[in-house]
Amino acid sequence: MSRQGLSSVSSSKLADFVSVNPWQIRKDFSYFGDFGTRGVGYDIENLAKQIKKILKLDTTRKTALVGVGNLGSAIMAYTGFGTYGFQITAAFDNDPAKIGRKMNDVAVENISMLDTLGKRQVDMAIIAVPEQAAQDVADALVRAGVKGILNFSPRRIVVPKKIKVITIDIATDLARLPYYIP
Amino acid sequence: MSRQGLSSVSSSKLADFVSVNPWQIRKDFSYFGDFGTRGVGYDIENLAKQIKKILKLDTTRKTALVGVGNLGSAIMAYTGFGTYGFQITAAFDNDPAKIGRKMNDVAVENISMLDTLGKRQVDMAIIAVPEQAAQDVADALVRAGVKGILNFSPRRIVVPKKIKVITIDIATDLARLPYYIP
DNA sequence: TAGTGCTTGTGAACACAATCACAAAGTCAT
DNA sequence: ATGACTTTGTGATTGTGTTCACAAGCACTA
């Protein structure tokens, strides 16, 4: 909306957009403060800023990618991270053929260099390695001081409670579809 | 658990496994029937069967993959679909260089062949094409009679209400992490 | 067969979230 | 300045899901 040059938006417009009721939008916002102006609506620029602040998306964060296979390459090529202030500043693989290659201005490093992430202020990582390697990579990431992991392998990875892991398993997501199909 | 040779499991074991309370497990199951045996637990084989039935995962379903780039190739190579009875029986791309190539015993077809999916009893599809093409592909899939779509592009795709779409946007998922990081 | 130890299934109680209805506060035209 | 019109913010209400506590039921032993 901001890009479209709009400056303010009502709760009912937002509600339509995400398919909920207007009062749900207002109630939810009100738990965090008074973002809107009566009679006018919500200032789009400010609303986005406030929400980013609440979700802690108001600072840029350096992210590492582990595994530069098909999936990793797709992630590397993905352009949507900037919106949330993410920068992929490091990429790792264990395949000598890939190490040294540059993707999107990031040189692929040997996976043994994972330890250096802590010093490089990288606190998030994306795991895109084969299932068997996922746990080892996760362990290394934790040792390196990474605080959040996005795990694309279908393996349940075990980490200390302090570390947040979000797992995306394509099959599990796909498995949600049949329920809605007659 | 079944593969490990176990035959029955208690609600508290299941609860630990998914990090909830035992009574939550029992209550939830009880809404769908009496699956367990008092003093014993739940028969693993039967429980799995019942849950698959509830979630309509008890029949094999043919699925099409559209877009055989990096992401599509990663999906094609993924082995976890069998668990839920999914079979990727068709793959499409618009790149002549890829058409005809075989991946996992599936020949990549020209994207213009999407219309034929209806006759081939394919009722689910995975969209792994660049953002700009996502809506067009979705439209074609709907015309072909596909009932459920797993959308990997960050574009909100618009389809008739009857069609179920699940969108996986890597950036959105990654954006959930910072909230948990101090 | 009676007793002991588990584990399920569920009504009742409780906590939480969604919905409603409306006062408060702004805009705009006259 | 006033009145008509919008739109937010929120107490009150309603609805829904979670938690509890315990009776019911099964396995196993003696």
Coordinates of N, CA and C (backbone and C1' of nucleotides) in Angstrom, one line a residue, chain B residues 21 23-24 26-27 31 37-40, chain D residues 18-27:
Chain B
N21 N 0.2 -31.1 26.7 CA -0.1 -31.9 27.9 C -0.9 -33.1 27.5
W23 N -3.5 -34.5 28.6 CA -5.0 -34.4 28.6 C -5.4 -33.7 27.3
Q24 N -4.6 -32.9 26.8 CA -4.9 -32.2 25.5 C -4.9 -33.2 24.4
R26 N -5.6 -36.4 24.8 CA -6.7 -37.3 24.9 C -8.0 -36.6 24.5
K27 N -8.1 -35.3 25.0 CA -9.4 -34.6 24.6 C -9.5 -34.5 23.1
Y31 N -12.6 -36.2 20.5 CA -13.6 -35.6 19.7 C -13.9 -36.4 18.4
T37 N -7.1 -47.7 24.5 CA -7.5 -48.8 25.4 C -7.0 -48.4 26.8
R38 N -8.0 -48.3 27.7 CA -7.6 -47.9 29.1 C -6.6 -48.8 29.7
G39 N -5.7 -48.3 30.4 CA -4.7 -49.1 31.0 C -3.5 -49.5 30.1
V40 N -3.7 -49.3 28.8 CA -2.7 -49.7 27.8 C -2.2 -48.5 27.0
Chain D
dT18 P -7.2 -25.7 22.6 O5' -6.9 -25.6 24.1 C5' -6.7 -24.3 24.7 C4' -6.6 -24.4 26.2 C3' -5.7 -25.5 26.7 O3' -4.9 -25.0 27.8 C1' -7.8 -25.7 27.7
dT19 P -3.7 -25.9 28.4 O5' -4.4 -26.4 29.8 C5' -4.8 -25.4 30.8 C4' -5.6 -26.1 31.8 C3' -4.9 -27.3 32.5 O3' -4.7 -26.9 33.9 C1' -7.2 -27.7 32.1
dC20 P -4.0 -27.9 34.9 O5' -5.2 -28.6 35.6 C5' -6.3 -27.8 36.1 C4' -7.4 -28.7 36.6 C3' -7.0 -29.9 37.4 O3' -7.6 -29.8 38.7 C1' -8.6 -30.4 35.8
dA21 P -7.1 -30.6 40.0 O5' -8.2 -31.7 40.1 C5' -9.6 -31.3 39.9 C4' -10.4 -32.6 39.8 C3' -9.9 -33.7 40.7 O3' -11.0 -34.4 41.2 C1' -10.0 -34.4 38.4
dC22 P -10.9 -35.4 42.4 O5' -11.7 -36.6 41.8 C5' -12.9 -36.4 41.0 C4' -13.1 -37.6 40.1 C3' -12.7 -38.9 40.7 O3' -13.7 -39.8 40.3 C1' -11.8 -38.7 38.6
dA23 P -14.3 -40.9 41.5 O5' -15.3 -41.7 40.6 C5' -16.3 -41.0 39.8 C4' -16.4 -41.7 38.5 C3' -16.6 -43.2 38.5 O3' -17.5 -43.6 37.5 C1' -14.7 -42.7 37.3
dA24 P -18.0 -45.1 37.3 O5' -17.2 -45.6 36.1 C5' -17.3 -44.9 34.8 C4' -16.4 -45.6 33.8 C3' -16.6 -47.1 33.8 O3' -16.6 -47.6 32.5 C1' -14.3 -46.5 34.1
dG25 P -16.9 -49.1 32.2 O5' -15.4 -49.6 31.7 C5' -14.8 -49.0 30.7 C4' -13.4 -49.5 30.5 C3' -13.2 -51.0 30.6 O3' -12.4 -51.4 29.5 C1' -11.7 -50.1 32.1
dC26 P -12.5 -52.9 28.9 O5' -11.0 -53.4 29.1 C5' -10.0 -52.8 28.3 C4' -8.6 -53.0 29.0 C3' -8.3 -54.4 29.2 O3' -7.1 -54.7 28.4 C1' -7.8 -53.1 31.1
dA27 P -6.5 -56.2 28.3 O5' -5.3 -56.0 29.4 C5' -4.3 -55.0 29.2 C4' -3.2 -55.2 30.1 C3' -2.6 -56.6 30.2 O3' -1.2 -56.6 30.4 C1' -3.4 -55.9 32.4

